PDB file of N, CA and C in Angstrom:
ATOM      1  N   UNK A  12       6.420  61.807 -14.078  1.00 59.00           N
ATOM      2  CA  UNK A  12       6.916  60.560 -13.579  1.00 59.00           C
ATOM      3  C   UNK A  12       8.389  60.453 -13.950  1.00 59.00           C
ATOM      4  N   UNK A  13       9.208  60.115 -12.995  1.00 68.00           N
ATOM      5  CA  UNK A  13      10.637  60.027 -13.235  1.00 68.00           C
ATOM      6  C   UNK A  13      11.004  58.648 -13.790  1.00 68.00           C
ATOM      7  N   UNK A  14      12.258  58.564 -14.247  1.00 64.00           N
ATOM      8  CA  UNK A  14      12.720  57.302 -14.824  1.00 64.00           C
ATOM      9  C   UNK A  14      12.741  56.185 -13.777  1.00 64.00           C
ATOM     10  N   UNK A  15      13.129  56.512 -12.591  1.00 64.00           N
ATOM     11  CA  UNK A  15      13.212  55.487 -11.540  1.00 64.00           C
ATOM     12  C   UNK A  15      11.824  54.928 -11.208  1.00 64.00           C
ATOM     13  N   UNK A  16      10.804  55.788 -11.262  1.00 65.00           N
ATOM     14  CA  UNK A  16       9.447  55.316 -10.996  1.00 65.00           C
ATOM     15  C   UNK A  16       8.972  54.392 -12.117  1.00 65.00           C
ATOM     16  N   UNK A  17       9.256  54.739 -13.379  1.00 64.00           N
ATOM     17  CA  UNK A  17       8.876  53.884 -14.507  1.00 64.00           C
ATOM     18  C   UNK A  17       9.615  52.552 -14.439  1.00 64.00           C
ATOM     19  N   UNK A  18      10.878  52.586 -14.117  1.00 61.00           N
ATOM     20  CA  UNK A  18      11.670  51.368 -14.050  1.00 61.00           C
ATOM     21  C   UNK A  18      11.156  50.448 -12.946  1.00 61.00           C
ATOM     22  N   UNK A  19      10.789  51.004 -11.806  1.00 64.00           N
ATOM     23  CA  UNK A  19      10.310  50.179 -10.696  1.00 64.00           C
ATOM     24  C   UNK A  19       8.979  49.517 -11.058  1.00 64.00           C
ATOM     25  N   UNK A  20       8.117  50.175 -11.829  1.00 65.00           N
ATOM     26  CA  UNK A  20       6.850  49.567 -12.260  1.00 65.00           C
ATOM     27  C   UNK A  20       7.113  48.417 -13.221  1.00 65.00           C
ATOM     28  N   UNK A  21       8.025  48.597 -14.163  1.00 67.00           N
ATOM     29  CA  UNK A  21       8.321  47.546 -15.132  1.00 67.00           C
ATOM     30  C   UNK A  21       8.930  46.327 -14.434  1.00 67.00           C
ATOM     31  N   UNK A  22       9.846  46.556 -13.524  1.00 72.00           N
ATOM     32  CA  UNK A  22      10.487  45.426 -12.845  1.00 72.00           C
ATOM     33  C   UNK A  22       9.476  44.682 -11.971  1.00 72.00           C
ATOM     34  N   UNK A  23       8.505  45.382 -11.408  1.00 75.00           N
ATOM     35  CA  UNK A  23       7.464  44.749 -10.611  1.00 75.00           C
ATOM     36  C   UNK A  23       6.655  43.781 -11.473  1.00 75.00           C
ATOM     37  N   UNK A  24       6.277  44.187 -12.675  1.00 79.00           N
ATOM     38  CA  UNK A  24       5.506  43.313 -13.572  1.00 79.00           C
ATOM     39  C   UNK A  24       6.341  42.132 -14.056  1.00 79.00           C
ATOM     40  N   UNK A  25       7.634  42.350 -14.300  1.00 81.00           N
ATOM     41  CA  UNK A  25       8.501  41.256 -14.731  1.00 81.00           C
ATOM     42  C   UNK A  25       8.633  40.221 -13.615  1.00 81.00           C
ATOM     43  N   UNK A  26       8.845  40.677 -12.402  1.00 84.00           N
ATOM     44  CA  UNK A  26       8.966  39.763 -11.270  1.00 84.00           C
ATOM     45  C   UNK A  26       7.648  39.025 -11.044  1.00 84.00           C
ATOM     46  N   UNK A  27       6.541  39.737 -11.175  1.00 87.00           N
ATOM     47  CA  UNK A  27       5.232  39.125 -10.987  1.00 87.00           C
ATOM     48  C   UNK A  27       4.995  38.045 -12.050  1.00 87.00           C
ATOM     49  N   UNK A  28       5.341  38.303 -13.290  1.00 89.00           N
ATOM     50  CA  UNK A  28       5.183  37.319 -14.367  1.00 89.00           C
ATOM     51  C   UNK A  28       6.101  36.114 -14.149  1.00 89.00           C
ATOM     52  N   UNK A  29       7.317  36.365 -13.715  1.00 91.00           N
ATOM     53  CA  UNK A  29       8.246  35.265 -13.459  1.00 91.00           C
ATOM     54  C   UNK A  29       7.720  34.350 -12.348  1.00 91.00           C
ATOM     55  N   UNK A  30       7.213  34.910 -11.280  1.00 94.00           N
ATOM     56  CA  UNK A  30       6.653  34.113 -10.177  1.00 94.00           C
ATOM     57  C   UNK A  30       5.441  33.326 -10.652  1.00 94.00           C
ATOM     58  N   UNK A  31       4.580  33.951 -11.452  1.00 95.00           N
ATOM     59  CA  UNK A  31       3.407  33.268 -11.995  1.00 95.00           C
ATOM     60  C   UNK A  31       3.826  32.122 -12.909  1.00 95.00           C
ATOM     61  N   UNK A  32       4.782  32.339 -13.787  1.00 96.00           N
ATOM     62  CA  UNK A  32       5.274  31.301 -14.693  1.00 96.00           C
ATOM     63  C   UNK A  32       5.918  30.154 -13.909  1.00 96.00           C
ATOM     64  N   UNK A  33       6.711  30.490 -12.916  1.00 96.00           N
ATOM     65  CA  UNK A  33       7.370  29.475 -12.108  1.00 96.00           C
ATOM     66  C   UNK A  33       6.355  28.620 -11.348  1.00 96.00           C
ATOM     67  N   UNK A  34       5.341  29.238 -10.768  1.00 97.00           N
ATOM     68  CA  UNK A  34       4.327  28.479 -10.035  1.00 97.00           C
ATOM     69  C   UNK A  34       3.496  27.607 -10.976  1.00 97.00           C
ATOM     70  N   UNK A  35       3.221  28.074 -12.189  1.00 97.00           N
ATOM     71  CA  UNK A  35       2.505  27.253 -13.167  1.00 97.00           C
ATOM     72  C   UNK A  35       3.332  26.036 -13.586  1.00 97.00           C
ATOM     73  N   UNK A  36       4.622  26.230 -13.769  1.00 97.00           N
ATOM     74  CA  UNK A  36       5.498  25.101 -14.123  1.00 97.00           C
ATOM     75  C   UNK A  36       5.535  24.069 -12.999  1.00 97.00           C
ATOM     76  N   UNK A  37       5.669  24.516 -11.778  1.00 97.00           N
ATOM     77  CA  UNK A  37       5.697  23.603 -10.634  1.00 97.00           C
ATOM     78  C   UNK A  37       4.383  22.839 -10.515  1.00 97.00           C
ATOM     79  N   UNK A  38       3.262  23.528 -10.680  1.00 97.00           N
ATOM     80  CA  UNK A  38       1.963  22.847 -10.580  1.00 97.00           C
ATOM     81  C   UNK A  38       1.764  21.867 -11.732  1.00 97.00           C
ATOM     82  N   UNK A  39       2.231  22.193 -12.938  1.00 97.00           N
ATOM     83  CA  UNK A  39       2.120  21.266 -14.068  1.00 97.00           C
ATOM     84  C   UNK A  39       2.971  20.022 -13.845  1.00 97.00           C
ATOM     85  N   UNK A  40       4.167  20.191 -13.331  1.00 97.00           N
ATOM     86  CA  UNK A  40       5.042  19.042 -13.050  1.00 97.00           C
ATOM     87  C   UNK A  40       4.415  18.159 -11.975  1.00 97.00           C
ATOM     88  N   UNK A  41       3.863  18.770 -10.936  1.00 97.00           N
ATOM     89  CA  UNK A  41       3.212  18.002  -9.873  1.00 97.00           C
ATOM     90  C   UNK A  41       2.006  17.240 -10.403  1.00 97.00           C
ATOM     91  N   UNK A  42       1.184  17.875 -11.218  1.00 97.00           N
ATOM     92  CA  UNK A  42       0.003  17.211 -11.784  1.00 97.00           C
ATOM     93  C   UNK A  42       0.410  16.064 -12.693  1.00 97.00           C
ATOM     94  N   UNK A  43       1.423  16.237 -13.525  1.00 96.00           N
ATOM     95  CA  UNK A  43       1.892  15.162 -14.394  1.00 96.00           C
ATOM     96  C   UNK A  43       2.485  14.007 -13.596  1.00 96.00           C
ATOM     97  N   UNK A  44       3.163  14.309 -12.496  1.00 95.00           N
ATOM     98  CA  UNK A  44       3.731  13.247 -11.658  1.00 95.00           C
ATOM     99  C   UNK A  44       2.622  12.368 -11.076  1.00 95.00           C
ATOM    100  N   UNK A  45       1.608  12.989 -10.484  1.00 94.00           N
ATOM    101  CA  UNK A  45       0.528  12.206  -9.887  1.00 94.00           C
ATOM    102  C   UNK A  45      -0.292  11.477 -10.948  1.00 94.00           C
ATOM    103  N   UNK A  46      -0.462  12.072 -12.105  1.00 94.00           N
ATOM    104  CA  UNK A  46      -1.180  11.399 -13.196  1.00 94.00           C
ATOM    105  C   UNK A  46      -0.394  10.176 -13.669  1.00 94.00           C
ATOM    106  N   UNK A  47       0.909  10.294 -13.817  1.00 92.00           N
ATOM    107  CA  UNK A  47       1.709   9.152 -14.263  1.00 92.00           C
ATOM    108  C   UNK A  47       1.732   8.045 -13.213  1.00 92.00           C
ATOM    109  N   UNK A  48       1.702   8.387 -11.923  1.00 90.00           N
ATOM    110  CA  UNK A  48       1.659   7.373 -10.871  1.00 90.00           C
ATOM    111  C   UNK A  48       0.347   6.609 -10.883  1.00 90.00           C
ATOM    112  N   UNK A  49      -0.742   7.260 -11.271  1.00 89.00           N
ATOM    113  CA  UNK A  49      -2.025   6.565 -11.312  1.00 89.00           C
ATOM    114  C   UNK A  49      -2.112   5.617 -12.503  1.00 89.00           C
ATOM    115  N   UNK A  50      -1.296   5.812 -13.521  1.00 90.00           N
ATOM    116  CA  UNK A  50      -1.313   4.931 -14.688  1.00 90.00           C
ATOM    117  C   UNK A  50      -0.559   3.633 -14.441  1.00 90.00           C
ATOM    118  N   UNK A  51       0.418   3.636 -13.552  1.00 84.00           N
ATOM    119  CA  UNK A  51       1.261   2.471 -13.317  1.00 84.00           C
ATOM    120  C   UNK A  51       0.563   1.541 -12.334  1.00 84.00           C
ATOM    121  N   UNK A  52       0.266   0.319 -12.788  1.00 86.00           N
ATOM    122  CA  UNK A  52      -0.345  -0.681 -11.918  1.00 86.00           C
ATOM    123  C   UNK A  52       0.423  -1.978 -12.100  1.00 86.00           C
ATOM    124  N   UNK A  53       0.999  -2.465 -11.030  1.00 85.00           N
ATOM    125  CA  UNK A  53       1.763  -3.703 -11.065  1.00 85.00           C
ATOM    126  C   UNK A  53       0.955  -4.771 -10.343  1.00 85.00           C
ATOM    127  N   UNK A  54       0.650  -5.835 -11.053  1.00 87.00           N
ATOM    128  CA  UNK A  54      -0.115  -6.921 -10.462  1.00 87.00           C
ATOM    129  C   UNK A  54       0.697  -8.202 -10.553  1.00 87.00           C
ATOM    130  N   UNK A  55       0.669  -8.953  -9.484  1.00 84.00           N
ATOM    131  CA  UNK A  55       1.372 -10.233  -9.468  1.00 84.00           C
ATOM    132  C   UNK A  55       0.601 -11.237 -10.313  1.00 84.00           C
ATOM    133  N   UNK A  56       1.311 -12.112 -10.993  1.00 84.00           N
ATOM    134  CA  UNK A  56       0.608 -13.127 -11.775  1.00 84.00           C
ATOM    135  C   UNK A  56      -0.163 -14.067 -10.854  1.00 84.00           C
ATOM    136  N   UNK A  57      -1.327 -14.493 -11.307  1.00 84.00           N
ATOM    137  CA  UNK A  57      -2.155 -15.370 -10.497  1.00 84.00           C
ATOM    138  C   UNK A  57      -1.656 -16.804 -10.628  1.00 84.00           C
ATOM    139  N   UNK A  58      -1.503 -17.460  -9.488  1.00 82.00           N
ATOM    140  CA  UNK A  58      -1.042 -18.830  -9.467  1.00 82.00           C
ATOM    141  C   UNK A  58      -2.246 -19.765  -9.497  1.00 82.00           C
ATOM    142  N   UNK A  59      -2.118 -20.842 -10.230  1.00 85.00           N
ATOM    143  CA  UNK A  59      -3.142 -21.869 -10.252  1.00 85.00           C
ATOM    144  C   UNK A  59      -2.783 -22.865  -9.161  1.00 85.00           C
ATOM    145  N   UNK A  60      -3.535 -22.871  -8.073  1.00 86.00           N
ATOM    146  CA  UNK A  60      -3.208 -23.689  -6.919  1.00 86.00           C
ATOM    147  C   UNK A  60      -3.913 -25.040  -6.934  1.00 86.00           C
ATOM    148  N   UNK A  61      -4.892 -25.210  -7.774  1.00 86.00           N
ATOM    149  CA  UNK A  61      -5.605 -26.484  -7.834  1.00 86.00           C
ATOM    150  C   UNK A  61      -6.772 -26.526  -6.863  1.00 86.00           C
ATOM    151  N   UNK A  62      -7.255 -27.746  -6.622  1.00 89.00           N
ATOM    152  CA  UNK A  62      -8.400 -27.925  -5.739  1.00 89.00           C
ATOM    153  C   UNK A  62      -7.989 -27.817  -4.276  1.00 89.00           C
ATOM    154  N   UNK A  63      -8.978 -27.525  -3.433  1.00 90.00           N
ATOM    155  CA  UNK A  63      -8.733 -27.466  -1.996  1.00 90.00           C
ATOM    156  C   UNK A  63      -8.703 -28.891  -1.446  1.00 90.00           C
ATOM    157  N   UNK A  64      -7.709 -29.183  -0.599  1.00 90.00           N
ATOM    158  CA  UNK A  64      -7.622 -30.509  -0.004  1.00 90.00           C
ATOM    159  C   UNK A  64      -7.353 -30.387   1.492  1.00 90.00           C
ATOM    160  N   UNK A  65      -7.678 -31.454   2.213  1.00 90.00           N
ATOM    161  CA  UNK A  65      -7.385 -31.548   3.637  1.00 90.00           C
ATOM    162  C   UNK A  65      -6.548 -32.799   3.826  1.00 90.00           C
ATOM    163  N   UNK A  66      -5.426 -32.670   4.522  1.00 90.00           N
ATOM    164  CA  UNK A  66      -4.569 -33.810   4.808  1.00 90.00           C
ATOM    165  C   UNK A  66      -4.709 -34.135   6.287  1.00 90.00           C
ATOM    166  N   UNK A  67      -5.171 -35.373   6.570  1.00 92.00           N
ATOM    167  CA  UNK A  67      -5.338 -35.825   7.947  1.00 92.00           C
ATOM    168  C   UNK A  67      -4.078 -36.581   8.337  1.00 92.00           C
ATOM    169  N   UNK A  68      -3.334 -36.038   9.288  1.00 89.00           N
ATOM    170  CA  UNK A  68      -2.071 -36.626   9.727  1.00 89.00           C
ATOM    171  C   UNK A  68      -2.318 -37.715  10.772  1.00 89.00           C
ATOM    172  N   UNK A  69      -1.361 -38.648  10.925  1.00 89.00           N
ATOM    173  CA  UNK A  69      -1.520 -39.705  11.925  1.00 89.00           C
ATOM    174  C   UNK A  69      -1.651 -39.183  13.359  1.00 89.00           C
ATOM    175  N   UNK A  70      -1.133 -38.004  13.629  1.00 89.00           N
ATOM    176  CA  UNK A  70      -1.226 -37.424  14.975  1.00 89.00           C
ATOM    177  C   UNK A  70      -2.609 -36.852  15.266  1.00 89.00           C
ATOM    178  N   UNK A  71      -3.457 -36.797  14.250  1.00 89.00           N
ATOM    179  CA  UNK A  71      -4.807 -36.263  14.435  1.00 89.00           C
ATOM    180  C   UNK A  71      -4.953 -34.827  13.961  1.00 89.00           C
ATOM    181  N   UNK A  72      -3.856 -34.199  13.566  1.00 90.00           N
ATOM    182  CA  UNK A  72      -3.912 -32.825  13.069  1.00 90.00           C
ATOM    183  C   UNK A  72      -4.402 -32.806  11.620  1.00 90.00           C
ATOM    184  N   UNK A  73      -4.878 -31.636  11.191  1.00 89.00           N
ATOM    185  CA  UNK A  73      -5.346 -31.451   9.826  1.00 89.00           C
ATOM    186  C   UNK A  73      -4.539 -30.332   9.172  1.00 89.00           C
ATOM    187  N   UNK A  74      -4.193 -30.514   7.912  1.00 89.00           N
ATOM    188  CA  UNK A  74      -3.503 -29.495   7.133  1.00 89.00           C
ATOM    189  C   UNK A  74      -4.417 -29.105   5.987  1.00 89.00           C
ATOM    190  N   UNK A  75      -4.773 -27.825   5.924  1.00 89.00           N
ATOM    191  CA  UNK A  75      -5.628 -27.307   4.868  1.00 89.00           C
ATOM    192  C   UNK A  75      -4.734 -26.651   3.828  1.00 89.00           C
ATOM    193  N   UNK A  76      -4.781 -27.134   2.599  1.00 89.00           N
ATOM    194  CA  UNK A  76      -3.905 -26.590   1.561  1.00 89.00           C
ATOM    195  C   UNK A  76      -4.526 -26.828   0.192  1.00 89.00           C
ATOM    196  N   UNK A  77      -3.749 -26.545  -0.828  1.00 89.00           N
ATOM    197  CA  UNK A  77      -4.192 -26.738  -2.210  1.00 89.00           C
ATOM    198  C   UNK A  77      -3.425 -27.893  -2.838  1.00 89.00           C
ATOM    199  N   UNK A  78      -4.028 -28.471  -3.863  1.00 89.00           N
ATOM    200  CA  UNK A  78      -3.506 -29.670  -4.501  1.00 89.00           C
ATOM    201  C   UNK A  78      -2.120 -29.468  -5.111  1.00 89.00           C
ATOM    202  N   UNK A  79      -1.880 -28.351  -5.749  1.00 89.00           N
ATOM    203  CA  UNK A  79      -0.608 -28.127  -6.442  1.00 89.00           C
ATOM    204  C   UNK A  79       0.558 -27.799  -5.504  1.00 89.00           C
ATOM    205  N   UNK A  80       0.290 -27.635  -4.211  1.00 90.00           N
ATOM    206  CA  UNK A  80       1.364 -27.372  -3.256  1.00 90.00           C
ATOM    207  C   UNK A  80       1.872 -28.658  -2.615  1.00 90.00           C
ATOM    208  N   UNK A  81       1.244 -29.794  -2.927  1.00 90.00           N
ATOM    209  CA  UNK A  81       1.642 -31.088  -2.391  1.00 90.00           C
ATOM    210  C   UNK A  81       2.477 -31.819  -3.439  1.00 90.00           C
ATOM    211  N   UNK A  82       3.648 -32.338  -3.017  1.00 90.00           N
ATOM    212  CA  UNK A  82       4.574 -33.014  -3.925  1.00 90.00           C
ATOM    213  C   UNK A  82       4.861 -34.403  -3.362  1.00 90.00           C
ATOM    214  N   UNK A  83       4.897 -35.383  -4.231  1.00 88.00           N
ATOM    215  CA  UNK A  83       5.224 -36.754  -3.841  1.00 88.00           C
ATOM    216  C   UNK A  83       6.621 -37.071  -4.366  1.00 88.00           C
ATOM    217  N   UNK A  84       7.615 -37.163  -3.462  1.00 88.00           N
ATOM    218  CA  UNK A  84       9.002 -37.441  -3.850  1.00 88.00           C
ATOM    219  C   UNK A  84       9.510 -38.671  -3.112  1.00 88.00           C
ATOM    220  N   UNK A  85      10.009 -39.644  -3.820  1.00 87.00           N
ATOM    221  CA  UNK A  85      10.600 -40.858  -3.242  1.00 87.00           C
ATOM    222  C   UNK A  85       9.660 -41.546  -2.257  1.00 87.00           C
ATOM    223  N   UNK A  86       8.384 -41.567  -2.574  1.00 86.00           N
ATOM    224  CA  UNK A  86       7.409 -42.233  -1.709  1.00 86.00           C
ATOM    225  C   UNK A  86       7.007 -41.423  -0.492  1.00 86.00           C
ATOM    226  N   UNK A  87       7.471 -40.194  -0.381  1.00 90.00           N
ATOM    227  CA  UNK A  87       7.110 -39.334   0.756  1.00 90.00           C
ATOM    228  C   UNK A  87       6.254 -38.183   0.253  1.00 90.00           C
ATOM    229  N   UNK A  88       5.374 -37.724   1.103  1.00 89.00           N
ATOM    230  CA  UNK A  88       4.463 -36.639   0.772  1.00 89.00           C
ATOM    231  C   UNK A  88       4.967 -35.354   1.427  1.00 89.00           C
ATOM    232  N   UNK A  89       5.190 -34.315   0.627  1.00 91.00           N
ATOM    233  CA  UNK A  89       5.710 -33.037   1.123  1.00 91.00           C
ATOM    234  C   UNK A  89       4.772 -31.901   0.750  1.00 91.00           C
ATOM    235  N   UNK A  90       4.664 -30.928   1.671  1.00 90.00           N
ATOM    236  CA  UNK A  90       4.037 -29.646   1.367  1.00 90.00           C
ATOM    237  C   UNK A  90       5.169 -28.694   1.032  1.00 90.00           C
ATOM    238  N   UNK A  91       5.122 -28.107  -0.146  1.00 90.00           N
ATOM    239  CA  UNK A  91       6.157 -27.144  -0.539  1.00 90.00           C
ATOM    240  C   UNK A  91       5.505 -25.792  -0.780  1.00 90.00           C
ATOM    241  N   UNK A  92       5.737 -24.877   0.148  1.00 85.00           N
ATOM    242  CA  UNK A  92       5.251 -23.510   0.004  1.00 85.00           C
ATOM    243  C   UNK A  92       6.330 -22.642  -0.590  1.00 85.00           C
ATOM    244  N   UNK A  93       6.151 -21.345  -0.503  1.00 82.00           N
ATOM    245  CA  UNK A  93       7.153 -20.422  -1.044  1.00 82.00           C
ATOM    246  C   UNK A  93       8.441 -20.458  -0.234  1.00 82.00           C
ATOM    247  N   UNK A  94       8.321 -20.560   1.108  1.00 88.00           N
ATOM    248  CA  UNK A  94       9.505 -20.441   1.949  1.00 88.00           C
ATOM    249  C   UNK A  94       9.768 -21.663   2.823  1.00 88.00           C
ATOM    250  N   UNK A  95       8.863 -22.646   2.824  1.00 89.00           N
ATOM    251  CA  UNK A  95       9.071 -23.774   3.716  1.00 89.00           C
ATOM    252  C   UNK A  95       8.653 -25.087   3.063  1.00 89.00           C
ATOM    253  N   UNK A  96       9.055 -26.159   3.697  1.00 89.00           N
ATOM    254  CA  UNK A  96       8.731 -27.503   3.228  1.00 89.00           C
ATOM    255  C   UNK A  96       8.396 -28.334   4.465  1.00 89.00           C
ATOM    256  N   UNK A  97       7.233 -29.017   4.441  1.00 89.00           N
ATOM    257  CA  UNK A  97       6.778 -29.799   5.572  1.00 89.00           C
ATOM    258  C   UNK A  97       6.589 -31.242   5.122  1.00 89.00           C
ATOM    259  N   UNK A  98       7.083 -32.175   5.908  1.00 89.00           N
ATOM    260  CA  UNK A  98       6.929 -33.595   5.616  1.00 89.00           C
ATOM    261  C   UNK A  98       5.557 -34.048   6.111  1.00 89.00           C
ATOM    262  N   UNK A  99       4.708 -34.509   5.202  1.00 89.00           N
ATOM    263  CA  UNK A  99       3.355 -34.960   5.537  1.00 89.00           C
ATOM    264  C   UNK A  99       3.203 -36.457   5.307  1.00 89.00           C
ATOM    265  N   UNK A 100       4.298 -37.215   5.376  1.00 87.00           N
ATOM    266  CA  UNK A 100       4.274 -38.637   5.100  1.00 87.00           C
ATOM    267  C   UNK A 100       3.358 -39.347   6.095  1.00 87.00           C
ATOM    268  N   UNK A 101       2.523 -40.229   5.594  1.00 88.00           N
ATOM    269  CA  UNK A 101       1.574 -40.966   6.428  1.00 88.00           C
ATOM    270  C   UNK A 101       0.231 -40.279   6.533  1.00 88.00           C
ATOM    271  N   UNK A 102       0.081 -39.114   5.945  1.00 87.00           N
ATOM    272  CA  UNK A 102      -1.187 -38.399   5.984  1.00 87.00           C
ATOM    273  C   UNK A 102      -2.141 -38.901   4.914  1.00 87.00           C
ATOM    274  N   UNK A 103      -3.421 -38.750   5.172  1.00 87.00           N
ATOM    275  CA  UNK A 103      -4.460 -39.173   4.225  1.00 87.00           C
ATOM    276  C   UNK A 103      -5.018 -37.924   3.559  1.00 87.00           C
ATOM    277  N   UNK A 104      -4.965 -37.895   2.227  1.00 88.00           N
ATOM    278  CA  UNK A 104      -5.424 -36.736   1.468  1.00 88.00           C
ATOM    279  C   UNK A 104      -6.895 -36.922   1.132  1.00 88.00           C
ATOM    280  N   UNK A 105      -7.724 -35.946   1.493  1.00 88.00           N
ATOM    281  CA  UNK A 105      -9.140 -35.958   1.129  1.00 88.00           C
ATOM    282  C   UNK A 105      -9.453 -34.656   0.413  1.00 88.00           C
ATOM    283  N   UNK A 106     -10.209 -34.763  -0.654  1.00 87.00           N
ATOM    284  CA  UNK A 106     -10.593 -33.597  -1.440  1.00 87.00           C
ATOM    285  C   UNK A 106     -11.908 -33.052  -0.886  1.00 87.00           C
ATOM    286  N   UNK A 107     -11.820 -32.017  -0.077  1.00 83.00           N
ATOM    287  CA  UNK A 107     -12.999 -31.404   0.544  1.00 83.00           C
ATOM    288  C   UNK A 107     -12.886 -29.892   0.428  1.00 83.00           C
ATOM    289  N   UNK A 108     -14.002 -29.221   0.401  1.00 80.00           N
ATOM    290  CA  UNK A 108     -14.022 -27.757   0.430  1.00 80.00           C
ATOM    291  C   UNK A 108     -13.883 -27.286   1.873  1.00 80.00           C
ATOM    292  N   UNK A 109     -13.109 -26.264   2.098  1.00 76.00           N
ATOM    293  CA  UNK A 109     -12.967 -25.654   3.401  1.00 76.00           C
ATOM    294  C   UNK A 109     -13.071 -24.155   3.242  1.00 76.00           C
ATOM    295  N   UNK A 110     -13.497 -23.501   4.293  1.00 77.00           N
ATOM    296  CA  UNK A 110     -13.720 -22.058   4.253  1.00 77.00           C
ATOM    297  C   UNK A 110     -12.436 -21.303   4.510  1.00 77.00           C
ATOM    298  N   UNK A 111     -12.207 -20.267   3.718  1.00 69.00           N
ATOM    299  CA  UNK A 111     -11.073 -19.370   3.933  1.00 69.00           C
ATOM    300  C   UNK A 111     -11.545 -18.238   4.822  1.00 69.00           C
ATOM    301  N   UNK A 112     -10.750 -17.910   5.808  1.00 59.00           N
ATOM    302  CA  UNK A 112     -11.143 -16.831   6.731  1.00 59.00           C
ATOM    303  C   UNK A 112     -10.174 -15.711   6.688  1.00 59.00           C
TER     304      UNK A 112
END
């Protein structure tokens, strides 16, 4: 066996080991990434909305909402949601259960 033949065998094993080591590192990093993503859970805090109420407006319409979303300011009744505000002045508030769909 000549020197060139011995050298080519050794370099083949070195390259093979390097590829194996590199693929193991990549698979370990991928597994750790997905494992760490499964550990992170972000939950929004639960809001206490109060009892369910129905507001009967003078026009005959009904507003289904929760007690803590209704605000009484300067003698007027307002619905205050996250992004909007509705004037419910003149409506009659009744505490009734209603179905959520």
